[in-house]
mmCIF file of C-alpha atoms and ligand atoms in Angstrom:
data_model
loop_
_atom_site.group_PDB
_atom_site.id
_atom_site.type_symbol
_atom_site.label_atom_id
_atom_site.label_comp_id
_atom_site.label_asym_id
_atom_site.label_seq_id
_atom_site.Cartn_x
_atom_site.Cartn_y
_atom_site.Cartn_z
ATOM 1 C CA MET A 30 169.379 185.160 71.358
ATOM 2 C CA GLY A 31 170.100 186.344 74.874
ATOM 3 C CA ASN A 32 166.961 188.499 74.916
ATOM 4 C CA GLY A 33 164.432 190.247 72.670
ATOM 5 C CA THR A 34 166.276 193.561 72.585
ATOM 6 C CA ASP A 35 169.415 191.909 71.207
ATOM 7 C CA ALA A 36 167.216 190.110 68.679
ATOM 8 C CA LEU A 37 165.949 193.467 67.401
ATOM 9 C CA GLU A 38 169.364 195.114 67.378
ATOM 10 C CA LEU A 39 171.083 192.224 65.626
ATOM 11 C CA ILE A 40 168.354 192.012 62.983
ATOM 12 C CA LEU A 41 169.086 195.641 62.116
ATOM 13 C CA ALA A 42 172.855 195.055 62.242
ATOM 14 C CA GLY A 43 172.480 191.905 60.146
ATOM 15 C CA LEU A 44 170.546 193.895 57.561
ATOM 16 C CA GLY A 45 173.381 196.427 57.437
ATOM 17 C CA ILE A 46 171.272 199.164 58.996
ATOM 18 C CA GLY A 47 173.283 201.582 61.145
ATOM 19 C CA ALA A 48 175.003 204.968 61.053
ATOM 20 C CA GLY A 49 173.268 207.457 58.786
ATOM 21 C CA ASP A 50 170.052 205.409 58.600
ATOM 22 C CA GLU A 51 166.659 206.222 59.990
ATOM 23 C CA VAL A 52 164.232 203.568 61.207
ATOM 24 C CA ILE A 53 160.524 204.317 61.600
ATOM 25 C CA VAL A 54 159.048 203.019 64.880
ATOM 26 C CA PRO A 55 155.762 203.619 66.695
ATOM 27 C CA THR A 56 156.077 205.896 69.732
ATOM 28 C CA ASN A 57 153.532 203.783 71.643
ATOM 29 C CA THR A 58 155.701 200.795 72.527
ATOM 30 C CA PHE A 59 158.202 199.431 75.032
ATOM 31 C CA VAL A 60 161.488 201.329 75.075
ATOM 32 C CA ALA A 61 163.459 198.380 73.679
ATOM 33 C CA THR A 62 161.995 198.850 70.186
ATOM 34 C CA ALA A 63 163.666 202.245 69.774
ATOM 35 C CA GLU A 64 166.660 201.389 71.956
ATOM 36 C CA ALA A 65 167.635 198.671 69.477
ATOM 37 C CA VAL A 66 167.581 201.221 66.655
ATOM 38 C CA VAL A 67 169.971 203.470 68.588
ATOM 39 C CA THR A 68 172.339 200.705 69.684
ATOM 40 C CA ALA A 69 172.472 199.522 66.055
ATOM 41 C CA GLY A 70 173.804 203.015 65.285
ATOM 42 C CA ALA A 71 170.710 204.357 63.521
ATOM 43 C CA ARG A 72 168.177 207.035 64.399
ATOM 44 C CA PRO A 73 164.585 206.314 65.419
ATOM 45 C CA ARG A 74 161.894 208.244 63.608
ATOM 46 C CA PHE A 75 158.708 208.050 65.661
ATOM 47 C CA VAL A 76 155.190 207.867 64.262
ATOM 48 C CA ASP A 77 151.776 207.832 65.901
ATOM 49 C CA VAL A 78 149.372 204.913 66.267
ATOM 50 C CA LEU A 79 145.788 204.351 65.170
ATOM 51 C CA PRO A 80 143.236 205.575 67.722
ATOM 52 C CA ASP A 81 141.307 202.298 68.026
ATOM 53 C CA THR A 82 143.910 199.500 67.913
ATOM 54 C CA LEU A 83 146.863 201.600 69.177
ATOM 55 C CA LEU A 84 148.995 199.934 66.479
ATOM 56 C CA ILE A 85 151.352 201.783 64.126
ATOM 57 C CA ASP A 86 149.465 203.941 61.597
ATOM 58 C CA PRO A 87 150.470 202.907 58.052
ATOM 59 C CA ASP A 88 149.544 206.340 56.621
ATOM 60 C CA ALA A 89 151.753 208.014 59.233
ATOM 61 C CA VAL A 90 154.539 205.638 58.213
ATOM 62 C CA ALA A 91 154.148 206.603 54.547
ATOM 63 C CA ALA A 92 154.227 210.292 55.491
ATOM 64 C CA ALA A 93 157.384 209.850 57.592
ATOM 65 C CA VAL A 94 159.513 208.236 54.874
ATOM 66 C CA GLY A 95 162.514 210.407 54.024
ATOM 67 C CA PRO A 96 165.801 210.100 52.134
ATOM 68 C CA ARG A 97 167.542 208.380 55.078
ATOM 69 C CA THR A 98 164.761 205.938 55.920
ATOM 70 C CA ALA A 99 166.070 202.380 55.709
ATOM 71 C CA ALA A 100 163.460 200.345 57.539
ATOM 72 C CA VAL A 101 160.130 200.223 59.304
ATOM 73 C CA LEU A 102 160.186 198.427 62.654
ATOM 74 C CA THR A 103 156.591 197.587 63.441
ATOM 75 C CA VAL A 104 155.346 196.404 66.837
ATOM 76 C CA HIS A 105 152.597 193.824 67.320
ATOM 77 C CA LEU A 106 151.322 195.430 70.488
ATOM 78 C CA PHE A 107 149.465 193.513 73.217
ATOM 79 C CA GLY A 108 149.354 190.385 71.034
ATOM 80 C CA GLN A 109 147.680 191.952 68.045
ATOM 81 C CA MET A 110 149.528 192.343 64.749
ATOM 82 C CA ALA A 111 149.832 195.644 62.922
ATOM 83 C CA ASP A 112 148.201 195.996 59.495
ATOM 84 C CA MET A 113 150.836 194.032 57.597
ATOM 85 C CA THR A 114 149.100 194.371 54.236
ATOM 86 C CA ALA A 115 149.206 198.155 54.399
ATOM 87 C CA LEU A 116 152.739 198.241 55.860
ATOM 88 C CA SER A 117 154.078 195.799 53.252
ATOM 89 C CA ALA A 118 152.630 198.022 50.532
ATOM 90 C CA VAL A 119 154.317 201.128 51.976
ATOM 91 C CA THR A 120 157.711 199.461 52.420
ATOM 92 C CA ALA A 121 157.570 197.876 48.933
ATOM 93 C CA ARG A 122 156.666 201.221 47.346
ATOM 94 C CA HIS A 123 159.630 202.981 48.980
ATOM 95 C CA GLY A 124 162.144 200.115 48.833
ATOM 96 C CA LEU A 125 162.372 199.803 52.633
ATOM 97 C CA VAL A 126 162.922 196.784 54.834
ATOM 98 C CA LEU A 127 160.045 195.727 57.088
ATOM 99 C CA VAL A 128 161.043 194.275 60.465
ATOM 100 C CA GLU A 129 158.665 192.895 63.104
ATOM 101 C CA ASP A 130 158.949 193.398 66.845
ATOM 102 C CA ALA A 131 156.949 190.307 67.778
ATOM 103 C CA ALA A 132 157.982 190.300 71.457
ATOM 104 C CA GLN A 133 154.291 190.385 72.456
ATOM 105 C CA ALA A 134 152.911 188.263 69.633
ATOM 106 C CA HIS A 135 154.054 184.610 69.814
ATOM 107 C CA GLY A 136 151.725 182.768 67.463
ATOM 108 C CA ALA A 137 149.484 185.739 66.621
ATOM 109 C CA ARG A 138 148.181 185.895 63.048
ATOM 110 C CA PHE A 139 147.266 188.611 60.583
ATOM 111 C CA ALA A 140 145.278 187.450 57.542
ATOM 112 C CA GLY A 141 146.170 183.875 58.500
ATOM 113 C CA ARG A 142 149.938 184.461 58.560
ATOM 114 C CA ARG A 143 151.925 184.342 61.769
ATOM 115 C CA ALA A 144 153.831 187.147 63.444
ATOM 116 C CA GLY A 145 157.430 187.099 62.299
ATOM 117 C CA SER A 146 156.638 185.662 58.856
ATOM 118 C CA TRP A 147 155.661 188.929 57.125
ATOM 119 C CA GLY A 148 158.771 191.067 57.332
ATOM 120 C CA ALA A 149 162.422 190.471 56.455
ATOM 121 C CA ALA A 150 162.768 189.166 60.007
ATOM 122 C CA GLY A 151 160.930 189.055 63.316
ATOM 123 C CA ALA A 152 162.219 189.382 66.874
ATOM 124 C CA PHE A 153 160.754 187.469 69.811
ATOM 125 C CA SER A 154 161.383 187.828 73.528
ATOM 126 C CA PHE A 155 161.071 185.049 76.088
ATOM 127 C CA TYR A 156 161.194 187.352 79.099
ATOM 128 C CA PRO A 157 159.060 185.713 81.824
ATOM 129 C CA GLY A 158 156.194 188.191 81.267
ATOM 130 C CA LYS A 159 155.745 187.283 77.607
ATOM 131 C CA ASN A 160 153.236 184.704 76.368
ATOM 132 C CA LEU A 161 156.061 182.207 75.975
ATOM 133 C CA GLY A 162 158.344 183.019 78.882
ATOM 134 C CA ALA A 163 161.556 181.425 80.082
ATOM 135 C CA LEU A 164 162.693 181.382 83.703
ATOM 136 C CA GLY A 165 164.897 184.337 82.859
ATOM 137 C CA ASP A 166 165.858 186.199 79.715
ATOM 138 C CA GLY A 167 165.809 184.773 76.220
ATOM 139 C CA GLY A 168 165.006 185.798 72.675
ATOM 140 C CA ALA A 169 164.830 184.606 69.080
ATOM 141 C CA VAL A 170 165.033 185.828 65.515
ATOM 142 C CA VAL A 171 162.996 184.277 62.727
ATOM 143 C CA SER A 172 163.504 184.891 59.026
ATOM 144 C CA ASP A 173 163.222 182.993 55.741
ATOM 145 C CA ASP A 174 166.465 184.608 54.536
ATOM 146 C CA PRO A 175 169.257 182.072 55.265
ATOM 147 C CA ASP A 176 172.060 184.606 54.696
ATOM 148 C CA LEU A 177 170.536 187.033 57.163
ATOM 149 C CA ILE A 178 170.032 184.291 59.746
ATOM 150 C CA ASP A 179 173.611 183.161 59.243
ATOM 151 C CA ARG A 180 174.942 186.703 59.816
ATOM 152 C CA ILE A 181 172.800 187.202 62.907
ATOM 153 C CA ARG A 182 173.815 183.807 64.305
ATOM 154 C CA ARG A 183 177.475 184.764 63.952
ATOM 155 C CA LEU A 184 176.940 188.265 65.420
ATOM 156 C CA ALA A 185 175.341 186.627 68.453
ATOM 157 C CA ASP A 186 178.275 184.237 68.921
ATOM 158 C CA HIS A 187 181.382 186.441 68.811
ATOM 159 C CA GLY A 188 181.415 186.672 65.010
ATOM 160 C CA ARG A 189 182.762 183.121 64.808
ATOM 161 C CA SER A 190 183.413 181.451 61.500
ATOM 162 C CA ASP A 191 181.356 178.315 60.792
ATOM 163 C CA THR A 192 184.425 176.226 60.221
ATOM 164 C CA ASP A 193 186.875 177.365 62.908
ATOM 165 C CA ARG A 194 185.610 178.577 66.271
ATOM 166 C CA TYR A 195 188.747 180.648 66.881
ATOM 167 C CA VAL A 196 188.482 182.526 63.617
ATOM 168 C CA HIS A 197 186.334 185.638 64.178
ATOM 169 C CA GLU A 198 185.025 187.101 60.937
ATOM 170 C CA LEU A 199 182.882 189.835 62.469
ATOM 171 C CA VAL A 200 182.945 191.825 65.683
ATOM 172 C CA GLY A 201 179.948 190.315 67.410
ATOM 173 C CA ARG A 202 179.002 189.650 71.000
ATOM 174 C CA ASN A 203 177.673 186.913 73.206
ATOM 175 C CA SER A 204 173.906 186.840 72.902
ATOM 176 C CA ARG A 205 173.249 183.120 72.948
ATOM 177 C CA LEU A 206 170.048 181.655 74.297
ATOM 178 C CA ASP A 207 171.004 179.940 77.537
ATOM 179 C CA THR A 208 170.725 176.142 77.248
ATOM 180 C CA LEU A 209 168.648 175.751 80.405
ATOM 181 C CA GLN A 210 166.234 178.441 79.221
ATOM 182 C CA ALA A 211 166.009 176.688 75.856
ATOM 183 C CA ALA A 212 165.064 173.436 77.611
ATOM 184 C CA VAL A 213 162.336 175.185 79.583
ATOM 185 C CA LEU A 214 161.026 176.934 76.474
ATOM 186 C CA SER A 215 160.937 173.688 74.492
ATOM 187 C CA ALA A 216 158.813 172.098 77.189
ATOM 188 C CA LYS A 217 156.476 175.106 77.390
ATOM 189 C CA LEU A 218 156.151 175.604 73.628
ATOM 190 C CA GLU A 219 153.819 172.605 73.424
ATOM 191 C CA PHE A 220 151.256 174.474 75.510
ATOM 192 C CA LEU A 221 151.447 177.830 73.765
ATOM 193 C CA SER A 222 148.346 177.407 71.576
ATOM 194 C CA GLU A 223 146.311 176.170 74.510
ATOM 195 C CA TRP A 224 147.416 179.157 76.596
ATOM 196 C CA SER A 225 146.632 181.598 73.794
ATOM 197 C CA GLU A 226 143.184 180.006 73.500
ATOM 198 C CA ALA A 227 142.625 180.539 77.242
ATOM 199 C CA ARG A 228 143.669 184.194 76.932
ATOM 200 C CA ARG A 229 141.201 184.667 74.056
ATOM 201 C CA ARG A 230 138.433 183.096 76.170
ATOM 202 C CA HIS A 231 139.224 185.446 79.054
ATOM 203 C CA ALA A 232 139.189 188.430 76.683
ATOM 204 C CA ALA A 233 135.799 187.383 75.321
ATOM 205 C CA TYR A 234 134.506 187.107 78.893
ATOM 206 C CA TYR A 235 135.617 190.672 79.680
ATOM 207 C CA ASP A 236 134.321 191.979 76.330
ATOM 208 C CA ALA A 237 130.858 190.599 77.091
ATOM 209 C CA ALA A 238 130.890 191.775 80.707
ATOM 210 C CA PHE A 239 131.939 195.342 79.872
ATOM 211 C CA ARG A 240 129.535 195.783 76.972
ATOM 212 C CA GLY A 241 127.059 197.462 79.324
ATOM 213 C CA VAL A 242 129.622 199.898 80.771
ATOM 214 C CA PRO A 243 129.790 202.932 78.474
ATOM 215 C CA GLU A 244 132.762 204.422 80.384
ATOM 216 C CA ILE A 245 134.954 201.534 79.196
ATOM 217 C CA ARG A 246 136.393 200.986 75.746
ATOM 218 C CA THR A 247 137.322 197.347 75.336
ATOM 219 C CA PRO A 248 140.249 196.402 73.039
ATOM 220 C CA ALA A 249 139.561 196.868 69.335
ATOM 221 C CA ILE A 250 140.756 193.814 67.443
ATOM 222 C CA ASP A 251 141.030 194.255 63.702
ATOM 223 C CA GLU A 252 139.019 191.684 61.707
ATOM 224 C CA ALA A 253 142.107 190.258 60.006
ATOM 225 C CA ASN A 254 143.682 189.531 63.376
ATOM 226 C CA GLU A 255 143.924 186.589 65.685
ATOM 227 C CA SER A 256 145.237 188.231 68.845
ATOM 228 C CA ILE A 257 147.067 186.270 71.516
ATOM 229 C CA TYR A 258 146.211 188.929 74.130
ATOM 230 C CA ASN A 259 149.603 189.488 75.682
ATOM 231 C CA GLN A 260 147.599 192.220 77.373
ATOM 232 C CA TYR A 261 143.888 192.914 77.715
ATOM 233 C CA THR A 262 143.930 196.690 77.696
ATOM 234 C CA ILE A 263 140.865 198.800 78.266
ATOM 235 C CA ARG A 264 140.602 202.574 77.965
ATOM 236 C CA THR A 265 138.759 204.858 80.341
ATOM 237 C CA ASP A 266 138.832 208.524 81.367
ATOM 238 C CA ARG A 267 139.087 207.685 85.072
ATOM 239 C CA ARG A 268 141.983 205.317 84.652
ATOM 240 C CA ASP A 269 144.050 206.236 87.719
ATOM 241 C CA ALA A 270 141.069 206.072 90.065
ATOM 242 C CA LEU A 271 140.003 202.722 88.598
ATOM 243 C CA GLN A 272 143.524 201.367 89.031
ATOM 244 C CA ALA A 273 143.570 202.468 92.684
ATOM 245 C CA HIS A 274 140.130 200.905 93.228
ATOM 246 C CA LEU A 275 141.335 197.576 91.816
ATOM 247 C CA LYS A 276 144.590 197.707 93.763
ATOM 248 C CA ALA A 277 142.643 198.117 97.003
ATOM 249 C CA ARG A 278 140.908 194.846 96.081
ATOM 250 C CA GLU A 279 144.270 193.197 95.386
ATOM 251 C CA ILE A 280 143.693 193.051 91.640
ATOM 252 C CA GLY A 281 146.919 193.657 89.741
ATOM 253 C CA THR A 282 146.803 195.964 86.738
ATOM 254 C CA ALA A 283 149.407 197.752 84.649
ATOM 255 C CA ILE A 284 149.807 200.785 82.434
ATOM 256 C CA TYR A 285 151.423 200.119 79.061
ATOM 257 C CA TYR A 286 152.783 202.701 78.421
ATOM 258 C CA PRO A 287 152.638 205.710 80.737
ATOM 259 C CA ILE A 288 155.100 207.792 78.662
ATOM 260 C CA PRO A 289 155.242 207.548 74.858
ATOM 261 C CA LEU A 290 158.813 207.113 73.648
ATOM 262 C CA HIS A 291 159.060 210.502 71.922
ATOM 263 C CA LEU A 292 158.651 212.103 75.375
ATOM 264 C CA GLN A 293 161.170 209.874 77.177
ATOM 265 C CA GLN A 294 164.281 211.577 78.550
ATOM 266 C CA CYS A 295 166.602 209.215 76.721
ATOM 267 C CA PHE A 296 165.185 210.328 73.364
ATOM 268 C CA ALA A 297 165.129 214.071 74.138
ATOM 269 C CA TYR A 298 168.030 214.528 71.696
ATOM 270 C CA LEU A 299 165.651 213.672 68.864
ATOM 271 C CA GLY A 300 163.778 216.911 69.561
ATOM 272 C CA TYR A 301 160.150 215.782 69.779
ATOM 273 C CA LYS A 302 157.707 217.947 71.736
ATOM 274 C CA PRO A 303 154.506 217.148 73.655
ATOM 275 C CA GLY A 304 151.598 217.170 71.243
ATOM 276 C CA ALA A 305 153.634 215.643 68.417
ATOM 277 C CA PHE A 306 151.696 212.349 68.545
ATOM 278 C CA PRO A 307 148.265 212.994 70.073
ATOM 279 C CA GLU A 308 146.870 209.446 69.801
ATOM 280 C CA SER A 309 149.763 207.923 71.733
ATOM 281 C CA GLU A 310 149.726 210.747 74.277
ATOM 282 C CA ARG A 311 145.982 210.280 74.852
ATOM 283 C CA ALA A 312 146.370 206.508 75.156
ATOM 284 C CA ALA A 313 149.065 206.994 77.810
ATOM 285 C CA LYS A 314 146.448 208.664 80.030
ATOM 286 C CA GLU A 315 143.629 206.175 79.388
ATOM 287 C CA VAL A 316 145.027 202.644 79.078
ATOM 288 C CA LEU A 317 144.785 200.003 81.779
ATOM 289 C CA SER A 318 145.723 196.368 81.334
ATOM 290 C CA LEU A 319 143.679 193.840 83.312
ATOM 291 C CA PRO A 320 144.765 190.322 84.317
ATOM 292 C CA VAL A 321 144.393 187.957 81.332
ATOM 293 C CA TYR A 322 146.956 185.206 81.987
ATOM 294 C CA PRO A 323 145.865 181.683 81.020
ATOM 295 C CA GLU A 324 145.601 180.245 84.552
ATOM 296 C CA LEU A 325 142.862 182.693 85.628
ATOM 297 C CA THR A 326 139.736 180.910 86.822
ATOM 298 C CA GLU A 327 136.202 181.940 85.964
ATOM 299 C CA GLY A 328 135.816 182.944 89.617
ATOM 300 C CA GLN A 329 138.798 185.288 89.395
ATOM 301 C CA LEU A 330 137.566 186.803 86.137
ATOM 302 C CA GLY A 331 134.213 187.345 87.817
ATOM 303 C CA GLU A 332 135.910 189.131 90.714
ATOM 304 C CA VAL A 333 137.701 191.510 88.339
ATOM 305 C CA VAL A 334 134.462 192.276 86.486
ATOM 306 C CA GLU A 335 132.598 192.753 89.753
ATOM 307 C CA ALA A 336 135.212 195.208 91.045
ATOM 308 C CA VAL A 337 135.199 197.194 87.798
ATOM 309 C CA ARG A 338 131.406 197.354 87.709
ATOM 310 C CA GLU A 339 131.336 198.411 91.351
ATOM 311 C CA PHE A 340 133.686 201.298 90.513
ATOM 312 C CA TYR A 341 131.357 202.594 87.819
ATOM 313 C CA GLY A 342 128.237 201.911 89.895
ATOM 314 C CA TYR A 343 126.686 199.182 87.746
HETATM 315 C C1 LIG B 21 159.600 192.731 75.935
HETATM 316 C C2 LIG B 21 159.723 193.558 74.733
HETATM 317 C C3 LIG B 21 160.957 193.758 74.081
HETATM 318 C C4 LIG B 21 162.285 193.368 74.655
HETATM 319 O O1 LIG B 21 162.450 192.092 75.035
HETATM 320 P P1 LIG B 21 163.541 191.721 76.172
HETATM 321 O O2 LIG B 21 163.615 190.231 76.037
HETATM 322 O O3 LIG B 21 163.001 192.170 77.461
HETATM 323 O O4 LIG B 21 164.821 192.370 75.794
HETATM 324 C C5 LIG B 21 160.963 194.457 72.886
HETATM 325 N N1 LIG B 21 159.843 194.957 72.371
HETATM 326 C C6 LIG B 21 158.643 194.817 72.968
HETATM 327 C C7 LIG B 21 157.432 195.395 72.318
HETATM 328 C C8 LIG B 21 158.542 194.118 74.176
HETATM 329 O O5 LIG B 21 157.354 193.994 74.774
#
């Protein structure tokens, strides 16, 4: 696919989800998750996340199911997978499709099974900032349903028939993965496990270093999970001041996400109000992602820890 957003949208389109349908999505995610629901013609129904992992809350999903609900689009945030056992049970009980936004979860596992292999289909992004990044945009869809894959493949290539490239069976678009990006990704794919291992080592380093700092909550990783740490995201009450302190020491950080989707201007028409999803709204004020990319040296990790400890006076 041309990018991860198209991958999400065309999964929904390929599943026949569109006008009149509702798709449940977490409000604590990148805008593309809900954007894809809208561009597929459906309506996002937001739900809150769990307070510790910041992943979609399966009980909230169950409570949000209504007569128009067609699918649950879960997000494997920061490299950690959502509770797929609980979500699979909810979607099976209500006859819904489960789709995975795995844009931040290349190779992550829940209960031993990889991201993208639990739902009807999974969407990946190869945007340069992802764990497997191209030199520009790229995306992929995975599924074990050959008919679905066939439909999505055609939607992404002008709705072409398999047998005659100038017979167009569907109105599609051009969302092909660029050949040069594919070459780069093939070369990088070999290193993905190694890079994920490095990210996990860096996360363990931070976890140990911040254990003695009560003002910091380190990432909560569910026992069933093998995270690939697309982000290492701490939580703290003095987030903005800490970010400024680190910036002054030339340490890059980021806030994912400063505004939950239900409070974004573009989704105002859905009618959500502040206070609707307290866990996501609280997280927006407290989260800070620290550098965790594979190439970090022990010296650099030490510098980050030192600067954080200095801020809190340890
Ligand atoms: C990056 C990302 C996307 C979109 O991927 P693009 O390739 O940038 O279109 C979708 N969902 C999540 C959670 C992402 O992080």
